[in-house]
Tab-separated table of C-alpha atoms and ligand atoms in Angstrom:
chain	number	residue	atom	x	y	z
A	927	UNK	CA	171.446	143.699	88.139
A	928	UNK	CA	167.650	143.257	88.167
A	929	UNK	CA	168.084	139.483	88.176
A	930	UNK	CA	170.636	139.713	91.005
A	931	UNK	CA	168.196	141.816	93.051
A	932	UNK	CA	165.350	139.361	92.384
A	933	UNK	CA	167.571	136.473	93.480
A	934	UNK	CA	168.557	138.287	96.688
A	935	UNK	CA	164.888	138.928	97.500
A	936	UNK	CA	163.944	135.317	96.695
A	937	UNK	CA	166.788	134.023	98.901
A	938	UNK	CA	165.692	136.181	101.847
A	939	UNK	CA	162.084	134.978	101.413
A	940	UNK	CA	163.149	131.323	101.123
A	941	UNK	CA	164.894	131.651	104.511
A	942	UNK	CA	161.594	132.793	106.020
A	943	UNK	CA	163.054	136.208	106.828
A	944	UNK	CA	161.815	139.723	106.297
A	945	UNK	CA	164.110	142.294	104.671
A	946	UNK	CA	164.233	144.177	107.983
A	947	UNK	CA	165.892	141.129	109.596
A	948	UNK	CA	168.814	141.245	107.149
A	949	UNK	CA	171.695	143.629	107.761
A	950	UNK	CA	173.046	144.020	104.260
A	951	UNK	CA	174.206	142.410	101.042
A	952	UNK	CA	177.705	141.569	99.836
A	953	UNK	CA	178.323	141.563	96.082
A	954	UNK	CA	181.360	140.263	94.229
A	955	UNK	CA	182.240	141.658	90.811
A	956	UNK	CA	184.903	140.248	88.474
A	957	UNK	CA	187.140	143.206	87.791
A	958	UNK	CA	188.263	146.681	88.811
A	959	UNK	CA	185.935	148.637	91.085
A	960	UNK	CA	185.619	152.040	92.729
A	961	UNK	CA	184.775	150.963	96.266
A	962	UNK	CA	184.176	154.481	97.574
A	963	UNK	CA	181.538	155.284	94.969
A	964	UNK	CA	180.219	151.712	94.518
A	965	UNK	CA	180.989	151.674	90.784
A	966	UNK	CA	182.294	148.979	88.492
A	967	UNK	CA	185.125	150.456	86.402
A	968	UNK	CA	186.270	147.588	84.176
A	969	UNK	CA	184.922	144.023	84.104
A	970	UNK	CA	187.103	142.582	81.316
A	971	UNK	CA	185.251	139.287	80.868
A	972	UNK	CA	181.671	140.670	80.733
A	973	UNK	CA	180.006	142.133	77.614
A	974	UNK	CA	180.339	145.919	77.560
A	975	UNK	CA	183.057	145.882	80.274
A	976	UNK	CA	180.718	147.848	82.638
A	977	UNK	CA	182.490	151.251	82.861
A	978	UNK	CA	181.181	153.489	85.694
A	979	UNK	CA	178.119	151.331	86.439
A	980	UNK	CA	176.581	152.171	89.867
A	981	UNK	CA	176.249	148.510	90.898
A	982	UNK	CA	175.962	149.094	94.664
A	983	UNK	CA	173.347	151.873	94.438
A	984	UNK	CA	171.248	150.040	91.837
A	985	UNK	CA	171.006	146.814	93.843
A	986	UNK	CA	170.639	148.665	97.122
A	987	UNK	CA	167.629	150.572	95.755
A	988	UNK	CA	165.975	147.381	94.465
A	989	UNK	CA	166.414	145.307	97.635
A	990	UNK	CA	166.215	148.173	100.145
A	991	UNK	CA	169.404	147.109	101.962
A	992	UNK	CA	172.952	148.450	102.145
A	993	UNK	CA	175.237	146.799	99.571
A	994	UNK	CA	178.971	146.176	99.988
A	995	UNK	CA	180.900	145.369	96.858
A	996	UNK	CA	184.348	143.863	96.359
A	997	UNK	CA	186.341	142.082	93.663
A	998	UNK	CA	185.126	138.473	93.404
A	999	UNK	CA	188.543	136.842	93.915
A	1000	UNK	CA	189.105	138.909	97.062
A	1001	UNK	CA	185.786	137.578	98.401
A	1002	UNK	CA	186.774	133.985	97.522
A	1003	UNK	CA	189.991	134.622	99.477
A	1004	UNK	CA	187.973	135.937	102.423
A	1005	UNK	CA	185.595	132.952	102.337
A	1006	UNK	CA	188.415	130.375	102.139
A	1007	UNK	CA	190.233	132.138	104.969
A	1008	UNK	CA	187.216	132.272	107.286
A	1009	UNK	CA	185.639	128.886	106.537
A	1010	UNK	CA	187.747	126.884	104.081
A	1011	UNK	CA	191.281	125.743	103.301
A	1012	UNK	CA	192.803	128.987	104.604
A	1013	UNK	CA	191.437	128.687	108.140
A	1014	UNK	CA	193.657	129.039	111.185
A	1015	UNK	CA	196.449	131.284	109.884
A	1016	UNK	CA	196.885	135.033	110.094
A	1017	UNK	CA	198.568	135.466	106.716
A	1018	UNK	CA	197.540	133.649	103.537
A	1019	UNK	CA	197.438	134.071	99.773
A	1020	UNK	CA	194.791	132.733	97.414
A	1021	UNK	CA	194.902	132.137	93.656
A	1022	UNK	CA	191.713	131.366	91.708
A	1023	UNK	CA	192.558	129.785	88.386
A	1024	UNK	CA	189.771	129.679	85.822
A	1025	UNK	CA	188.912	131.844	82.796
A	1026	UNK	CA	191.285	134.377	84.298
A	1027	UNK	CA	193.531	134.230	87.354
A	1028	UNK	CA	192.292	136.152	90.354
A	1029	UNK	CA	193.838	136.442	93.756
A	1030	UNK	CA	193.707	137.852	97.214
A	1031	UNK	CA	195.781	138.297	100.337
A	1032	UNK	CA	195.054	138.144	104.033
A	1033	UNK	CA	197.832	139.851	105.970
A	1034	UNK	CA	198.078	139.856	109.776
A	1035	UNK	CA	194.463	138.762	110.196
A	1036	UNK	CA	192.979	141.267	107.758
A	1037	UNK	CA	191.836	140.998	104.161
A	1038	UNK	CA	194.343	143.191	102.341
A	1039	UNK	CA	192.721	145.826	100.097
A	1040	UNK	CA	195.405	148.250	98.958
A	1041	UNK	CA	194.335	151.166	96.748
A	1042	UNK	CA	190.575	150.802	96.210
A	1043	UNK	CA	190.700	147.044	96.763
A	1044	UNK	CA	193.188	146.477	93.932
A	1045	UNK	CA	195.789	144.761	96.149
A	1046	UNK	CA	196.094	141.015	95.578
A	1047	UNK	CA	195.842	140.790	91.770
A	1048	UNK	CA	198.185	137.812	91.876
A	1049	UNK	CA	197.317	136.700	88.313
A	1050	UNK	CA	198.729	139.899	86.857
A	1051	UNK	CA	202.278	139.667	88.121
A	1052	UNK	CA	204.802	139.521	85.310
A	1053	UNK	CA	206.272	136.043	84.853
A	1054	UNK	CA	208.100	136.725	81.567
A	1055	UNK	CA	208.692	140.246	80.289
A	1056	UNK	CA	208.779	138.920	76.724
A	1057	UNK	CA	205.608	136.894	77.214
A	1058	UNK	CA	202.268	137.106	75.388
A	1059	UNK	CA	199.950	140.105	75.800
A	1060	UNK	CA	197.480	139.673	78.676
A	1061	UNK	CA	193.826	140.781	78.767
A	1062	UNK	CA	194.872	143.527	81.213
A	1063	UNK	CA	197.203	145.132	78.652
A	1064	UNK	CA	200.484	143.999	80.218
A	1065	UNK	CA	202.816	141.442	78.671
A	1066	UNK	CA	203.701	138.089	80.233
A	1067	UNK	CA	201.288	138.041	83.198
A	1068	UNK	CA	200.740	134.727	84.994
A	1069	UNK	CA	197.178	134.776	83.585
A	1070	UNK	CA	198.518	134.734	80.011
A	1071	UNK	CA	200.424	131.505	80.789
A	1072	UNK	CA	198.361	129.509	83.241
A	1073	UNK	CA	194.628	130.362	82.975
A	1074	UNK	CA	192.097	127.799	81.743
A	1075	UNK	CA	192.122	129.243	78.184
A	1076	UNK	CA	195.947	129.286	78.148
A	1077	UNK	CA	195.937	125.617	79.141
A	1078	UNK	CA	193.324	124.779	76.515
A	1079	UNK	CA	195.547	126.501	73.937
A	1080	UNK	CA	198.448	124.220	74.943
A	1081	UNK	CA	196.217	121.170	74.478
A	1082	UNK	CA	195.028	122.304	71.041
A	1083	UNK	CA	198.600	123.046	69.969
A	1084	UNK	CA	199.761	119.572	71.002
A	1085	UNK	CA	197.009	117.936	68.909
A	1086	UNK	CA	197.585	120.181	65.860
A	1087	UNK	CA	201.328	119.497	65.991
A	1088	UNK	CA	200.568	115.775	65.852
A	1089	UNK	CA	202.160	114.932	69.197
A	1090	UNK	CA	201.526	111.482	70.631
A	1091	UNK	CA	198.651	112.302	72.948
A	1092	UNK	CA	195.156	111.023	73.673
A	1093	UNK	CA	193.788	114.571	74.106
A	1094	UNK	CA	192.473	114.688	70.513
A	1095	UNK	CA	190.890	111.268	70.711
A	1096	UNK	CA	189.040	112.151	73.933
A	1097	UNK	CA	187.119	114.889	72.058
A	1098	UNK	CA	186.721	112.961	68.765
A	1099	UNK	CA	189.204	115.435	67.261
A	1100	UNK	CA	186.775	118.340	67.748
A	1101	UNK	CA	189.355	120.862	68.962
A	1102	UNK	CA	186.623	123.203	70.297
A	1103	UNK	CA	185.842	120.607	72.939
A	1104	UNK	CA	189.311	120.607	74.490
A	1105	UNK	CA	189.180	121.979	78.046
A	1106	UNK	CA	191.420	121.742	81.115
A	1107	UNK	CA	189.083	118.931	82.297
A	1108	UNK	CA	189.829	116.926	79.138
A	1109	UNK	CA	193.573	117.471	79.582
A	1110	UNK	CA	193.187	116.382	83.214
A	1111	UNK	CA	191.425	113.182	82.137
A	1112	UNK	CA	194.198	112.426	79.638
A	1113	UNK	CA	196.874	113.031	82.282
A	1114	UNK	CA	195.083	110.737	84.760
A	1115	UNK	CA	195.132	108.031	82.073
A	1116	UNK	CA	198.913	108.415	81.908
A	1117	UNK	CA	199.179	110.646	78.820
A	1118	UNK	CA	202.690	112.135	78.932
A	1119	UNK	CA	201.880	115.253	76.893
A	1120	UNK	CA	198.908	116.066	79.151
A	1121	UNK	CA	201.087	115.520	82.230
A	1122	UNK	CA	203.690	117.826	80.718
A	1123	UNK	CA	201.052	120.554	80.259
A	1124	UNK	CA	200.298	120.317	84.001
A	1125	UNK	CA	204.046	120.446	84.732
A	1126	UNK	CA	204.392	123.636	82.690
A	1127	UNK	CA	201.279	125.347	84.037
A	1128	UNK	CA	202.196	124.277	87.581
A	1129	UNK	CA	205.693	125.672	87.145
A	1130	UNK	CA	204.359	129.072	86.042
A	1131	UNK	CA	202.004	129.163	89.023
A	1132	UNK	CA	204.838	128.007	91.293
A	1133	UNK	CA	206.982	130.938	90.161
A	1134	UNK	CA	204.106	133.279	91.035
A	1135	UNK	CA	203.706	131.546	94.401
A	1136	UNK	CA	207.455	131.979	95.037
A	1137	UNK	CA	207.091	135.717	94.387
A	1138	UNK	CA	204.237	135.890	96.892
A	1139	UNK	CA	206.176	133.836	99.487
A	1140	UNK	CA	209.082	136.271	99.508
A	1141	UNK	CA	206.886	139.372	99.456
A	1142	UNK	CA	204.163	138.422	101.965
A	1143	UNK	CA	205.454	135.396	103.927
A	1144	UNK	CA	202.110	133.574	104.086
A	1145	UNK	CA	201.632	130.424	106.169
A	1146	UNK	CA	199.196	129.056	103.618
A	1147	UNK	CA	198.710	129.415	99.877
A	1148	UNK	CA	195.245	128.318	98.743
A	1149	UNK	CA	194.716	127.471	95.081
A	1150	UNK	CA	191.162	127.267	93.746
A	1151	UNK	CA	189.128	127.686	90.571
A	1152	UNK	CA	188.242	125.158	87.868
A	1153	UNK	CA	191.846	124.414	86.834
A	1154	UNK	CA	192.764	123.551	90.446
A	1155	UNK	CA	190.133	120.794	90.476
A	1156	UNK	CA	192.951	118.615	89.065
A	1157	UNK	CA	194.329	118.510	92.646
A	1158	UNK	CA	197.869	117.203	93.096
A	1159	UNK	CA	198.347	116.904	89.340
A	1160	UNK	CA	198.597	120.705	89.414
A	1161	UNK	CA	199.670	121.267	93.021
A	1162	UNK	CA	202.756	119.022	93.027
A	1163	UNK	CA	204.570	121.006	90.293
A	1164	UNK	CA	203.386	124.244	91.963
A	1165	UNK	CA	204.928	123.163	95.305
A	1166	UNK	CA	208.130	121.965	93.672
A	1167	UNK	CA	208.594	125.105	91.543
A	1168	UNK	CA	207.877	127.416	94.478
A	1169	UNK	CA	210.252	125.601	96.854
A	1170	UNK	CA	213.026	125.399	94.263
A	1171	UNK	CA	213.054	129.169	94.009
A	1172	UNK	CA	212.772	130.323	97.598
A	1173	UNK	CA	215.802	129.844	99.869
A	1174	UNK	CA	215.546	132.713	102.304
A	1175	UNK	CA	212.544	131.573	104.300
A	1176	UNK	CA	211.370	128.253	105.789
A	1177	UNK	CA	209.208	127.088	102.853
A	1178	UNK	CA	208.575	123.743	104.583
A	1179	UNK	CA	206.367	125.717	106.974
A	1180	UNK	CA	204.210	127.012	104.113
A	1181	UNK	CA	201.226	124.858	103.180
A	1182	UNK	CA	200.257	125.026	99.498
A	1183	UNK	CA	196.773	123.525	99.388
A	1184	UNK	CA	193.703	123.170	97.211
A	1185	UNK	CA	190.706	125.402	97.999
A	1186	UNK	CA	187.909	123.553	99.784
A	1187	UNK	CA	184.694	125.556	99.358
A	1188	UNK	CA	184.256	125.510	95.579
A	1189	UNK	CA	181.629	127.958	94.316
A	1190	UNK	CA	180.470	128.681	97.872
A	1191	UNK	CA	183.717	130.476	98.790
A	1192	UNK	CA	182.713	133.720	97.074
A	1193	UNK	CA	179.154	133.654	98.431
A	1194	UNK	CA	180.336	133.104	102.010
A	1195	UNK	CA	183.068	135.708	101.567
A	1196	UNK	CA	180.560	138.255	100.240
A	1197	UNK	CA	178.213	137.700	103.194
A	1198	UNK	CA	181.092	138.073	105.658
A	1199	UNK	CA	182.316	141.179	103.836
A	1200	UNK	CA	178.908	142.805	104.318
A	1201	UNK	CA	178.882	141.755	107.978
A	1202	UNK	CA	182.400	143.097	108.459
A	1203	UNK	CA	181.458	146.471	106.980
A	1204	UNK	CA	178.234	146.731	108.986
A	1205	UNK	CA	180.188	146.222	112.218
A	1206	UNK	CA	182.289	149.230	111.262
A	1207	UNK	CA	179.322	151.478	110.518
B	1097	ZN	ZN1	197.564	140.764	83.118
């Protein structure tokens, strides 16, 4: 938190601004938050999991500005909606596929929050009730099937089982070096096993997208995060699987697209979230 505050101060100074010229600070945190009290409750992928940490108050005191916190994937959603691949529609869904699977929803021109900002956890919808245990404690979440680590696990398994694939060769048979990027490279070179991994992962995500289509009716579904850098290799099976499953709405009117802002989506979303909240004060 001290390093975050130092970075905020350095950024303000590098813009040639004084603190008094800045309205506030938006902060994204990867997990479950108490928005009313400005606390982190559970950040599953950070050491110590951060229970009841007063993130907003601590940073606010150090930088002498109001701080507005929100789940990081919700801020990525907000950024992509305002400035990126989600522009121009009033209802959209966003999936961020990396170490975990985050998500967010914009409904009728508003970032959807639900109870304490917990609405939009699209990675934790159940895809298979008999599936593997997820980091959240549930069984068979999308995240357990289609996150970066899940994909890496599929690549390692294929090599260990001696399948005919170039994935092992690409990392000199050092299994620790297998990543979604390596599997992507193999698939681009025509490796059938690597392509099949993208088919499977894309199908799981497509099922999740289908669930969101029928529940929210978005005009756009934006898919970002490191795993989505594979582009159409991932998106084609996602589109196919989603459209195969949804028959009660005009799915040809739904655009399923890759995110366009990369790492900047969350930063832009956080800034706009602060601005949005300051307008309401
Ligand atoms: Zn889960």
